[in-house]
Amino acid sequence: MEENLFSLNQFKMTQEKEKTIQLVKDRKLRMYESNFRSFEKFCEDFYLPVDFDSLELYLHESITRQQVKLSTFNRRLAGVKYWLMNHYDLQMTIEQQERIHLLRQLYNDELYLRLKPQKGVRAENQGDVLRLIDRYDTDKKSDIRKRAICLVNLITANRPSEMVRLKVSDFDLENRSVNVMMVKQGEMKEKRLTLECVQAVKKYIIACELQSDDYFVGAADKWGNHTSRQIHEDSYAQSIHSWLGFAPYTFRKTQITAMYQKGADIPTIAKQSGHKSHQTIMEHYIKLKNSDVDDYL
């Protein structure tokens, strides 16, 4: 009897595990679906099978004819590769991996080198951004909410995906820190807060009567009445743009640049911003001026 019960429990646990794994796979398939559909249409147009050999042709076409940027190339590769492996059960050979690697090297050639730089949002002066945020330093509930959210986003250099997932329970205001869910890395990361930021969060929690399990950003009506639900990143971006006139990523770039200008080294910046790659910070966030170089000549 005990053996049968054990076997039944093991069967149920295995079923639940497989269901969970499938949910994760399905979520990633949906995330990459638009990339795969474009590849699928390419195969249909040229009467090609849906496989890794066709992917090589698709990527070659993307560079030489469409002249897509390196970031688009990488996104297409990741999306189609995931679909072929997880939906079609196909495996990429070592030879195919090497050929795709060689295709990516085309971006180092003079003909395609201009497609390599990644142009993103620019950093603003941190003082100017803080002055914009302080326009909401009032006793109106809606303004209290806006100021707290903006200050947290600026100081933590969070991505939009991290902001919309923050919960009130993630904050440790006594120790001036917040635990951030790093979706991209799949881990929780502690980030520091300024005293001004802590005070703004406390005021927000009291004014909107937030509970421990409430989403920090959540949704709100025009009067600032808070509803605890996770909003979409696009909705968050629209809100920040309507409040301050720029995209949320401006917070991230502004804070990273400000920390660097104040003398922070790259590991310190990486700890606050959540970057794993120090090279990414230098290539895409820290922009040196000619005068910066002149100081050391």
PDB file of C-alpha atoms in Angstrom:
ATOM      1  CA  MET A   1       0.000   0.000   0.000  1.00  0.00           C
ATOM      2  CA  GLU A   2       2.803   2.393   0.941  1.00  0.00           C
ATOM      3  CA  GLU A   3       4.644   1.592  -2.295  1.00  0.00           C
ATOM      4  CA  ASN A   4       1.521   2.360  -4.338  1.00  0.00           C
ATOM      5  CA  LEU A   5       1.044   5.633  -2.472  1.00  0.00           C
ATOM      6  CA  PHE A   6       4.676   6.564  -3.062  1.00  0.00           C
ATOM      7  CA  SER A   7       4.372   5.749  -6.778  1.00  0.00           C
ATOM      8  CA  LEU A   8       1.193   7.825  -7.043  1.00  0.00           C
ATOM      9  CA  ASN A   9       2.795  10.808  -5.293  1.00  0.00           C
ATOM     10  CA  GLN A  10       5.864  10.530  -7.490  1.00  0.00           C
ATOM     11  CA  PHE A  11       3.656  10.409 -10.588  1.00  0.00           C
ATOM     12  CA  LYS A  12       1.745  13.534  -9.495  1.00  0.00           C
ATOM     13  CA  MET A  13       4.932  15.433  -8.679  1.00  0.00           C
ATOM     14  CA  THR A  14       6.441  14.477 -12.050  1.00  0.00           C
ATOM     15  CA  GLN A  15       3.293  15.621 -13.842  1.00  0.00           C
ATOM     16  CA  GLU A  16       3.334  18.965 -12.016  1.00  0.00           C
ATOM     17  CA  LYS A  17       7.020  19.421 -12.816  1.00  0.00           C
ATOM     18  CA  GLU A  18       6.477  18.737 -16.524  1.00  0.00           C
ATOM     19  CA  LYS A  19       3.516  21.107 -16.575  1.00  0.00           C
ATOM     20  CA  THR A  20       5.646  23.863 -15.023  1.00  0.00           C
ATOM     21  CA  ILE A  21       8.474  23.302 -17.510  1.00  0.00           C
ATOM     22  CA  GLN A  22       5.990  23.433 -20.391  1.00  0.00           C
ATOM     23  CA  LEU A  23       4.559  26.719 -19.109  1.00  0.00           C
ATOM     24  CA  VAL A  24       8.054  28.236 -19.136  1.00  0.00           C
ATOM     25  CA  LYS A  25       8.660  26.954 -22.662  1.00  0.00           C
ATOM     26  CA  ASP A  26       5.300  28.274 -23.876  1.00  0.00           C
ATOM     27  CA  ARG A  27       6.008  31.702 -22.393  1.00  0.00           C
ATOM     28  CA  LYS A  28       9.332  31.930 -24.233  1.00  0.00           C
ATOM     29  CA  LEU A  29       7.730  30.673 -27.445  1.00  0.00           C
ATOM     30  CA  ARG A  30       5.188  33.489 -27.244  1.00  0.00           C
ATOM     31  CA  MET A  31       7.973  35.975 -26.548  1.00  0.00           C
ATOM     32  CA  TYR A  32       9.853  34.918 -29.704  1.00  0.00           C
ATOM     33  CA  GLU A  33       6.798  34.230 -31.875  1.00  0.00           C
ATOM     34  CA  SER A  34       6.990  37.400 -33.991  1.00  0.00           C
ATOM     35  CA  ASN A  35      10.634  36.655 -34.849  1.00  0.00           C
ATOM     36  CA  PHE A  36       9.785  33.119 -35.849  1.00  0.00           C
ATOM     37  CA  ARG A  37       6.757  34.133 -37.952  1.00  0.00           C
ATOM     38  CA  SER A  38       8.991  36.421 -40.027  1.00  0.00           C
ATOM     39  CA  PHE A  39      11.372  33.523 -40.597  1.00  0.00           C
ATOM     40  CA  GLU A  40       8.462  31.217 -41.428  1.00  0.00           C
ATOM     41  CA  LYS A  41       7.218  33.674 -44.076  1.00  0.00           C
ATOM     42  CA  PHE A  42      10.739  33.835 -45.537  1.00  0.00           C
ATOM     43  CA  CYS A  43      10.707  30.036 -45.888  1.00  0.00           C
ATOM     44  CA  GLU A  44       7.275  30.117 -47.533  1.00  0.00           C
ATOM     45  CA  ASP A  45       8.302  32.843 -50.003  1.00  0.00           C
ATOM     46  CA  PHE A  46      11.385  30.920 -51.132  1.00  0.00           C
ATOM     47  CA  TYR A  47       9.949  27.372 -50.796  1.00  0.00           C
ATOM     48  CA  LEU A  48      12.404  26.411 -48.090  1.00  0.00           C
ATOM     49  CA  PRO A  49      12.019  23.897 -45.277  1.00  0.00           C
ATOM     50  CA  VAL A  50      11.749  25.248 -41.746  1.00  0.00           C
ATOM     51  CA  ASP A  51      15.135  24.192 -40.397  1.00  0.00           C
ATOM     52  CA  PHE A  52      18.586  25.461 -39.413  1.00  0.00           C
ATOM     53  CA  ASP A  53      19.944  25.448 -42.983  1.00  0.00           C
ATOM     54  CA  SER A  54      17.157  27.860 -43.935  1.00  0.00           C
ATOM     55  CA  LEU A  55      17.972  29.938 -40.863  1.00  0.00           C
ATOM     56  CA  GLU A  56      21.473  30.481 -42.250  1.00  0.00           C
ATOM     57  CA  LEU A  57      19.974  31.758 -45.507  1.00  0.00           C
ATOM     58  CA  TYR A  58      17.553  33.961 -43.591  1.00  0.00           C
ATOM     59  CA  LEU A  59      20.328  35.517 -41.504  1.00  0.00           C
ATOM     60  CA  HIS A  60      22.520  36.038 -44.580  1.00  0.00           C
ATOM     61  CA  GLU A  61      19.591  37.755 -46.304  1.00  0.00           C
ATOM     62  CA  SER A  62      19.018  39.871 -43.181  1.00  0.00           C
ATOM     63  CA  ILE A  63      22.569  41.237 -43.339  1.00  0.00           C
ATOM     64  CA  THR A  64      23.339  41.509 -47.048  1.00  0.00           C
ATOM     65  CA  ARG A  65      19.959  42.549 -48.483  1.00  0.00           C
ATOM     66  CA  GLN A  66      17.901  43.922 -45.594  1.00  0.00           C
ATOM     67  CA  GLN A  67      20.979  45.335 -43.840  1.00  0.00           C
ATOM     68  CA  VAL A  68      19.489  44.946 -40.374  1.00  0.00           C
ATOM     69  CA  LYS A  69      21.416  46.102 -37.331  1.00  0.00           C
ATOM     70  CA  LEU A  70      23.446  43.683 -35.241  1.00  0.00           C
ATOM     71  CA  SER A  71      20.893  43.890 -32.417  1.00  0.00           C
ATOM     72  CA  THR A  72      18.130  42.801 -34.825  1.00  0.00           C
ATOM     73  CA  PHE A  73      20.334  39.984 -36.155  1.00  0.00           C
ATOM     74  CA  ASN A  74      20.912  38.698 -32.621  1.00  0.00           C
ATOM     75  CA  ARG A  75      17.203  38.901 -31.778  1.00  0.00           C
ATOM     76  CA  ARG A  76      16.208  37.020 -34.931  1.00  0.00           C
ATOM     77  CA  LEU A  77      18.801  34.333 -34.290  1.00  0.00           C
ATOM     78  CA  ALA A  78      17.726  33.823 -30.658  1.00  0.00           C
ATOM     79  CA  GLY A  79      14.029  33.705 -31.499  1.00  0.00           C
ATOM     80  CA  VAL A  80      14.174  31.339 -34.456  1.00  0.00           C
ATOM     81  CA  LYS A  81      16.736  29.093 -32.775  1.00  0.00           C
ATOM     82  CA  TYR A  82      14.511  28.721 -29.701  1.00  0.00           C
ATOM     83  CA  TRP A  83      11.474  27.814 -31.827  1.00  0.00           C
ATOM     84  CA  LEU A  84      13.346  25.279 -33.940  1.00  0.00           C
ATOM     85  CA  MET A  85      14.774  23.560 -30.887  1.00  0.00           C
ATOM     86  CA  ASN A  86      11.738  23.659 -28.584  1.00  0.00           C
ATOM     87  CA  HIS A  87       8.790  23.514 -30.984  1.00  0.00           C
ATOM     88  CA  TYR A  88      10.229  21.516 -33.886  1.00  0.00           C
ATOM     89  CA  ASP A  89      12.667  19.405 -31.822  1.00  0.00           C
ATOM     90  CA  LEU A  90      15.536  20.229 -34.183  1.00  0.00           C
ATOM     91  CA  GLN A  91      19.148  20.455 -33.068  1.00  0.00           C
ATOM     92  CA  MET A  92      21.827  22.753 -34.429  1.00  0.00           C
ATOM     93  CA  THR A  93      25.015  21.004 -35.501  1.00  0.00           C
ATOM     94  CA  ILE A  94      28.459  22.278 -34.563  1.00  0.00           C
ATOM     95  CA  GLU A  95      29.094  23.070 -38.234  1.00  0.00           C
ATOM     96  CA  GLN A  96      25.899  25.155 -38.424  1.00  0.00           C
ATOM     97  CA  GLN A  97      26.895  27.022 -35.256  1.00  0.00           C
ATOM     98  CA  GLU A  98      30.282  27.848 -36.772  1.00  0.00           C
ATOM     99  CA  ARG A  99      28.734  29.077 -40.044  1.00  0.00           C
ATOM    100  CA  ILE A 100      26.296  31.355 -38.197  1.00  0.00           C
ATOM    101  CA  HIS A 101      29.207  32.652 -36.127  1.00  0.00           C
ATOM    102  CA  LEU A 102      30.999  33.499 -39.385  1.00  0.00           C
ATOM    103  CA  LEU A 103      27.887  35.271 -40.684  1.00  0.00           C
ATOM    104  CA  ARG A 104      27.846  37.446 -37.561  1.00  0.00           C
ATOM    105  CA  GLN A 105      31.471  38.368 -38.275  1.00  0.00           C
ATOM    106  CA  LEU A 106      30.239  40.211 -41.387  1.00  0.00           C
ATOM    107  CA  TYR A 107      29.384  43.082 -39.036  1.00  0.00           C
ATOM    108  CA  ASN A 108      33.143  43.592 -38.589  1.00  0.00           C
ATOM    109  CA  ASP A 109      33.595  44.157 -42.326  1.00  0.00           C
ATOM    110  CA  GLU A 110      33.781  47.697 -43.647  1.00  0.00           C
ATOM    111  CA  LEU A 111      30.635  47.206 -45.750  1.00  0.00           C
ATOM    112  CA  TYR A 112      28.433  46.429 -42.717  1.00  0.00           C
ATOM    113  CA  LEU A 113      30.326  48.101 -39.880  1.00  0.00           C
ATOM    114  CA  ARG A 114      27.832  50.991 -39.711  1.00  0.00           C
ATOM    115  CA  LEU A 115      25.116  48.480 -38.800  1.00  0.00           C
ATOM    116  CA  LYS A 116      26.971  47.474 -35.643  1.00  0.00           C
ATOM    117  CA  PRO A 117      26.514  50.416 -33.230  1.00  0.00           C
ATOM    118  CA  GLN A 118      23.425  50.264 -31.044  1.00  0.00           C
ATOM    119  CA  LYS A 119      21.725  53.623 -30.709  1.00  0.00           C
ATOM    120  CA  GLY A 120      19.685  53.970 -27.544  1.00  0.00           C
ATOM    121  CA  VAL A 121      18.176  56.703 -25.432  1.00  0.00           C
ATOM    122  CA  ARG A 122      20.525  59.424 -24.260  1.00  0.00           C
ATOM    123  CA  ALA A 123      21.433  60.288 -20.702  1.00  0.00           C
ATOM    124  CA  GLU A 124      20.095  63.513 -19.224  1.00  0.00           C
ATOM    125  CA  ASN A 125      21.673  65.636 -16.521  1.00  0.00           C
ATOM    126  CA  GLN A 126      20.728  64.021 -13.204  1.00  0.00           C
ATOM    127  CA  GLY A 127      20.013  67.394 -11.582  1.00  0.00           C
ATOM    128  CA  ASP A 128      17.617  68.316 -14.392  1.00  0.00           C
ATOM    129  CA  VAL A 129      15.778  65.004 -14.021  1.00  0.00           C
ATOM    130  CA  LEU A 130      15.486  65.478 -10.244  1.00  0.00           C
ATOM    131  CA  ARG A 131      14.051  68.956 -10.783  1.00  0.00           C
ATOM    132  CA  LEU A 132      11.452  67.505 -13.149  1.00  0.00           C
ATOM    133  CA  ILE A 133      10.536  64.871 -10.572  1.00  0.00           C
ATOM    134  CA  ASP A 134      10.279  67.480  -7.808  1.00  0.00           C
ATOM    135  CA  ARG A 135       7.431  69.160  -9.667  1.00  0.00           C
ATOM    136  CA  TYR A 136       5.387  66.395  -8.074  1.00  0.00           C
ATOM    137  CA  ASP A 137       6.543  67.226  -4.540  1.00  0.00           C
ATOM    138  CA  THR A 138       3.014  68.139  -3.413  1.00  0.00           C
ATOM    139  CA  ASP A 139       0.420  66.699  -1.053  1.00  0.00           C
ATOM    140  CA  LYS A 140      -1.793  65.431  -3.873  1.00  0.00           C
ATOM    141  CA  LYS A 141      -2.091  61.640  -3.744  1.00  0.00           C
ATOM    142  CA  SER A 142      -1.448  61.283  -7.489  1.00  0.00           C
ATOM    143  CA  ASP A 143       1.682  63.473  -7.287  1.00  0.00           C
ATOM    144  CA  ILE A 144       3.010  61.592  -4.253  1.00  0.00           C
ATOM    145  CA  ARG A 145       2.723  58.356  -6.243  1.00  0.00           C
ATOM    146  CA  LYS A 146       4.433  59.778  -9.328  1.00  0.00           C
ATOM    147  CA  ARG A 147       7.352  61.244  -7.376  1.00  0.00           C
ATOM    148  CA  ALA A 148       8.024  58.034  -5.440  1.00  0.00           C
ATOM    149  CA  ILE A 149       7.940  55.864  -8.551  1.00  0.00           C
ATOM    150  CA  CYS A 150      10.196  58.204 -10.536  1.00  0.00           C
ATOM    151  CA  LEU A 151      12.746  58.558  -7.732  1.00  0.00           C
ATOM    152  CA  VAL A 152      12.939  54.788  -7.241  1.00  0.00           C
ATOM    153  CA  ASN A 153      13.362  54.219 -10.986  1.00  0.00           C
ATOM    154  CA  LEU A 154      16.105  56.845 -11.219  1.00  0.00           C
ATOM    155  CA  ILE A 155      18.143  55.837  -8.164  1.00  0.00           C
ATOM    156  CA  THR A 156      17.920  52.065  -8.790  1.00  0.00           C
ATOM    157  CA  ALA A 157      18.464  52.391 -12.559  1.00  0.00           C
ATOM    158  CA  ASN A 158      15.790  49.720 -12.931  1.00  0.00           C
ATOM    159  CA  ARG A 159      14.519  48.457 -16.245  1.00  0.00           C
ATOM    160  CA  PRO A 160      10.750  48.841 -16.889  1.00  0.00           C
ATOM    161  CA  SER A 161      10.346  45.066 -16.477  1.00  0.00           C
ATOM    162  CA  GLU A 162      11.834  45.375 -12.992  1.00  0.00           C
ATOM    163  CA  MET A 163       9.757  48.383 -11.960  1.00  0.00           C
ATOM    164  CA  VAL A 164       6.386  46.806 -12.806  1.00  0.00           C
ATOM    165  CA  ARG A 165       7.288  43.700 -10.750  1.00  0.00           C
ATOM    166  CA  LEU A 166       8.337  45.544  -7.584  1.00  0.00           C
ATOM    167  CA  LYS A 167       6.203  44.885  -4.510  1.00  0.00           C
ATOM    168  CA  VAL A 168       6.023  46.921  -1.317  1.00  0.00           C
ATOM    169  CA  SER A 169       7.472  43.939   0.568  1.00  0.00           C
ATOM    170  CA  ASP A 170      10.636  44.173  -1.558  1.00  0.00           C
ATOM    171  CA  PHE A 171      11.595  47.428   0.192  1.00  0.00           C
ATOM    172  CA  ASP A 172      13.726  47.499   3.329  1.00  0.00           C
ATOM    173  CA  LEU A 173      13.381  51.197   4.087  1.00  0.00           C
ATOM    174  CA  GLU A 174      15.194  51.013   7.422  1.00  0.00           C
ATOM    175  CA  ASN A 175      18.304  49.810   5.611  1.00  0.00           C
ATOM    176  CA  ARG A 176      17.711  52.024   2.552  1.00  0.00           C
ATOM    177  CA  SER A 177      17.551  49.124   0.109  1.00  0.00           C
ATOM    178  CA  VAL A 178      15.174  47.293  -2.200  1.00  0.00           C
ATOM    179  CA  ASN A 179      15.280  43.750  -3.601  1.00  0.00           C
ATOM    180  CA  VAL A 180      14.680  43.865  -7.332  1.00  0.00           C
ATOM    181  CA  MET A 181      13.505  40.960  -9.463  1.00  0.00           C
ATOM    182  CA  MET A 182      16.006  40.845 -12.321  1.00  0.00           C
ATOM    183  CA  VAL A 183      13.896  39.123 -14.965  1.00  0.00           C
ATOM    184  CA  LYS A 184      16.665  39.162 -17.553  1.00  0.00           C
ATOM    185  CA  GLN A 185      19.150  37.417 -15.221  1.00  0.00           C
ATOM    186  CA  GLY A 186      16.599  35.321 -13.346  1.00  0.00           C
ATOM    187  CA  GLU A 187      17.626  36.469  -9.860  1.00  0.00           C
ATOM    188  CA  MET A 188      16.848  38.926  -7.056  1.00  0.00           C
ATOM    189  CA  LYS A 189      19.282  41.812  -6.596  1.00  0.00           C
ATOM    190  CA  GLU A 190      19.615  44.226  -3.674  1.00  0.00           C
ATOM    191  CA  LYS A 191      19.920  47.884  -4.689  1.00  0.00           C
ATOM    192  CA  ARG A 192      20.576  50.948  -2.580  1.00  0.00           C
ATOM    193  CA  LEU A 193      18.222  53.907  -2.075  1.00  0.00           C
ATOM    194  CA  THR A 194      18.919  57.523  -1.159  1.00  0.00           C
ATOM    195  CA  LEU A 195      17.391  59.054   1.969  1.00  0.00           C
ATOM    196  CA  GLU A 196      15.221  61.287  -0.220  1.00  0.00           C
ATOM    197  CA  CYS A 197      13.991  58.216  -2.072  1.00  0.00           C
ATOM    198  CA  VAL A 198      13.175  56.406   1.185  1.00  0.00           C
ATOM    199  CA  GLN A 199      11.152  59.356   2.452  1.00  0.00           C
ATOM    200  CA  ALA A 200       9.214  59.556  -0.827  1.00  0.00           C
ATOM    201  CA  VAL A 201       8.388  55.826  -0.672  1.00  0.00           C
ATOM    202  CA  LYS A 202       7.219  56.104   2.956  1.00  0.00           C
ATOM    203  CA  LYS A 203       4.968  59.041   2.044  1.00  0.00           C
ATOM    204  CA  TYR A 204       3.552  57.059  -0.900  1.00  0.00           C
ATOM    205  CA  ILE A 205       2.829  53.978   1.223  1.00  0.00           C
ATOM    206  CA  ILE A 206       0.974  56.068   3.826  1.00  0.00           C
ATOM    207  CA  ALA A 207      -0.924  58.248   1.334  1.00  0.00           C
ATOM    208  CA  CYS A 208      -2.148  55.338  -0.792  1.00  0.00           C
ATOM    209  CA  GLU A 209      -2.481  52.886   2.128  1.00  0.00           C
ATOM    210  CA  LEU A 210      -0.320  50.289   0.401  1.00  0.00           C
ATOM    211  CA  GLN A 211      -0.105  46.799   1.858  1.00  0.00           C
ATOM    212  CA  SER A 212       2.960  44.566   1.971  1.00  0.00           C
ATOM    213  CA  ASP A 213       1.849  42.374  -0.950  1.00  0.00           C
ATOM    214  CA  ASP A 214       0.769  45.288  -3.179  1.00  0.00           C
ATOM    215  CA  TYR A 215       2.596  46.061  -6.400  1.00  0.00           C
ATOM    216  CA  PHE A 216       4.634  49.226  -5.892  1.00  0.00           C
ATOM    217  CA  VAL A 217       3.708  50.749  -9.258  1.00  0.00           C
ATOM    218  CA  GLY A 218       0.378  49.019  -9.775  1.00  0.00           C
ATOM    219  CA  ALA A 219      -2.418  50.879 -11.522  1.00  0.00           C
ATOM    220  CA  ALA A 220      -4.046  54.149 -10.481  1.00  0.00           C
ATOM    221  CA  ASP A 221      -6.833  56.473 -11.591  1.00  0.00           C
ATOM    222  CA  LYS A 222      -6.313  60.201 -12.207  1.00  0.00           C
ATOM    223  CA  TRP A 223      -6.806  60.936  -8.508  1.00  0.00           C
ATOM    224  CA  GLY A 224      -4.029  58.540  -7.520  1.00  0.00           C
ATOM    225  CA  ASN A 225      -6.235  55.782  -6.112  1.00  0.00           C
ATOM    226  CA  HIS A 226      -4.037  52.694  -6.229  1.00  0.00           C
ATOM    227  CA  THR A 227      -5.004  49.242  -7.509  1.00  0.00           C
ATOM    228  CA  SER A 228      -2.577  46.418  -6.834  1.00  0.00           C
ATOM    229  CA  ARG A 229      -2.013  44.673 -10.147  1.00  0.00           C
ATOM    230  CA  GLN A 230       1.035  44.247 -12.344  1.00  0.00           C
ATOM    231  CA  ILE A 231       0.741  46.580 -15.312  1.00  0.00           C
ATOM    232  CA  HIS A 232       2.369  45.978 -18.696  1.00  0.00           C
ATOM    233  CA  GLU A 233       5.770  47.506 -19.408  1.00  0.00           C
ATOM    234  CA  ASP A 234       4.269  49.499 -22.301  1.00  0.00           C
ATOM    235  CA  SER A 235       1.699  51.055 -19.965  1.00  0.00           C
ATOM    236  CA  TYR A 236       4.480  51.948 -17.560  1.00  0.00           C
ATOM    237  CA  ALA A 237       6.502  53.557 -20.366  1.00  0.00           C
ATOM    238  CA  GLN A 238       3.481  55.605 -21.430  1.00  0.00           C
ATOM    239  CA  SER A 239       2.970  56.820 -17.865  1.00  0.00           C
ATOM    240  CA  ILE A 240       6.599  57.930 -17.427  1.00  0.00           C
ATOM    241  CA  HIS A 241       6.531  59.688 -20.785  1.00  0.00           C
ATOM    242  CA  SER A 242       3.340  61.558 -19.881  1.00  0.00           C
ATOM    243  CA  TRP A 243       4.788  62.594 -16.487  1.00  0.00           C
ATOM    244  CA  LEU A 244       8.305  63.621 -17.538  1.00  0.00           C
ATOM    245  CA  GLY A 245       8.434  63.629 -21.334  1.00  0.00           C
ATOM    246  CA  PHE A 246      10.935  60.810 -21.839  1.00  0.00           C
ATOM    247  CA  ALA A 247      11.158  57.000 -21.836  1.00  0.00           C
ATOM    248  CA  PRO A 248      11.861  55.026 -18.615  1.00  0.00           C
ATOM    249  CA  TYR A 249      15.245  53.885 -19.944  1.00  0.00           C
ATOM    250  CA  THR A 250      16.364  57.520 -19.663  1.00  0.00           C
ATOM    251  CA  PHE A 251      16.352  57.014 -15.871  1.00  0.00           C
ATOM    252  CA  ARG A 252      18.704  54.051 -16.241  1.00  0.00           C
ATOM    253  CA  LYS A 253      21.152  55.762 -18.572  1.00  0.00           C
ATOM    254  CA  THR A 254      21.065  59.003 -16.579  1.00  0.00           C
ATOM    255  CA  GLN A 255      21.832  57.284 -13.261  1.00  0.00           C
ATOM    256  CA  ILE A 256      24.642  55.147 -14.663  1.00  0.00           C
ATOM    257  CA  THR A 257      26.235  58.194 -16.309  1.00  0.00           C
ATOM    258  CA  ALA A 258      25.821  60.286 -13.135  1.00  0.00           C
ATOM    259  CA  MET A 259      27.478  57.622 -10.983  1.00  0.00           C
ATOM    260  CA  TYR A 260      30.399  57.411 -13.393  1.00  0.00           C
ATOM    261  CA  GLN A 261      30.809  61.190 -13.468  1.00  0.00           C
ATOM    262  CA  LYS A 262      30.850  61.242  -9.653  1.00  0.00           C
ATOM    263  CA  GLY A 263      33.783  58.831  -9.669  1.00  0.00           C
ATOM    264  CA  ALA A 264      32.134  55.414  -9.212  1.00  0.00           C
ATOM    265  CA  ASP A 265      34.098  52.527 -10.707  1.00  0.00           C
ATOM    266  CA  ILE A 266      32.448  50.088 -13.111  1.00  0.00           C
ATOM    267  CA  PRO A 267      31.928  47.233 -10.569  1.00  0.00           C
ATOM    268  CA  THR A 268      30.111  49.686  -8.258  1.00  0.00           C
ATOM    269  CA  ILE A 269      27.902  50.865 -11.117  1.00  0.00           C
ATOM    270  CA  ALA A 270      27.216  47.259 -12.130  1.00  0.00           C
ATOM    271  CA  LYS A 271      26.149  46.406  -8.577  1.00  0.00           C
ATOM    272  CA  GLN A 272      23.514  49.166  -8.544  1.00  0.00           C
ATOM    273  CA  SER A 273      22.335  48.825 -12.145  1.00  0.00           C
ATOM    274  CA  GLY A 274      22.263  45.021 -12.146  1.00  0.00           C
ATOM    275  CA  HIS A 275      24.554  44.574 -15.135  1.00  0.00           C
ATOM    276  CA  LYS A 276      26.517  41.330 -15.328  1.00  0.00           C
ATOM    277  CA  SER A 277      28.765  42.565 -18.113  1.00  0.00           C
ATOM    278  CA  HIS A 278      31.102  45.455 -17.327  1.00  0.00           C
ATOM    279  CA  GLN A 279      31.809  45.703 -21.047  1.00  0.00           C
ATOM    280  CA  THR A 280      28.119  46.428 -21.741  1.00  0.00           C
ATOM    281  CA  ILE A 281      28.244  49.410 -19.375  1.00  0.00           C
ATOM    282  CA  MET A 282      31.292  50.872 -21.101  1.00  0.00           C
ATOM    283  CA  GLU A 283      30.029  50.251 -24.640  1.00  0.00           C
ATOM    284  CA  HIS A 284      26.405  51.295 -24.299  1.00  0.00           C
ATOM    285  CA  TYR A 285      26.093  53.570 -21.252  1.00  0.00           C
ATOM    286  CA  ILE A 286      29.318  55.450 -20.584  1.00  0.00           C
ATOM    287  CA  LYS A 287      29.952  58.012 -23.293  1.00  0.00           C
ATOM    288  CA  LEU A 288      33.299  59.771 -22.938  1.00  0.00           C
ATOM    289  CA  LYS A 289      33.735  63.294 -24.304  1.00  0.00           C
ATOM    290  CA  ASN A 290      36.918  64.488 -26.020  1.00  0.00           C
ATOM    291  CA  SER A 291      37.530  66.773 -23.034  1.00  0.00           C
ATOM    292  CA  ASP A 292      37.528  63.698 -20.757  1.00  0.00           C
ATOM    293  CA  VAL A 293      40.406  62.281 -22.763  1.00  0.00           C
ATOM    294  CA  ASP A 294      42.220  65.627 -22.893  1.00  0.00           C
ATOM    295  CA  ASP A 295      42.400  65.726 -19.074  1.00  0.00           C
ATOM    296  CA  TYR A 296      44.733  62.720 -19.123  1.00  0.00           C
ATOM    297  CA  LEU A 297      46.991  63.626 -22.056  1.00  0.00           C
TER     298      LEU A 297
END
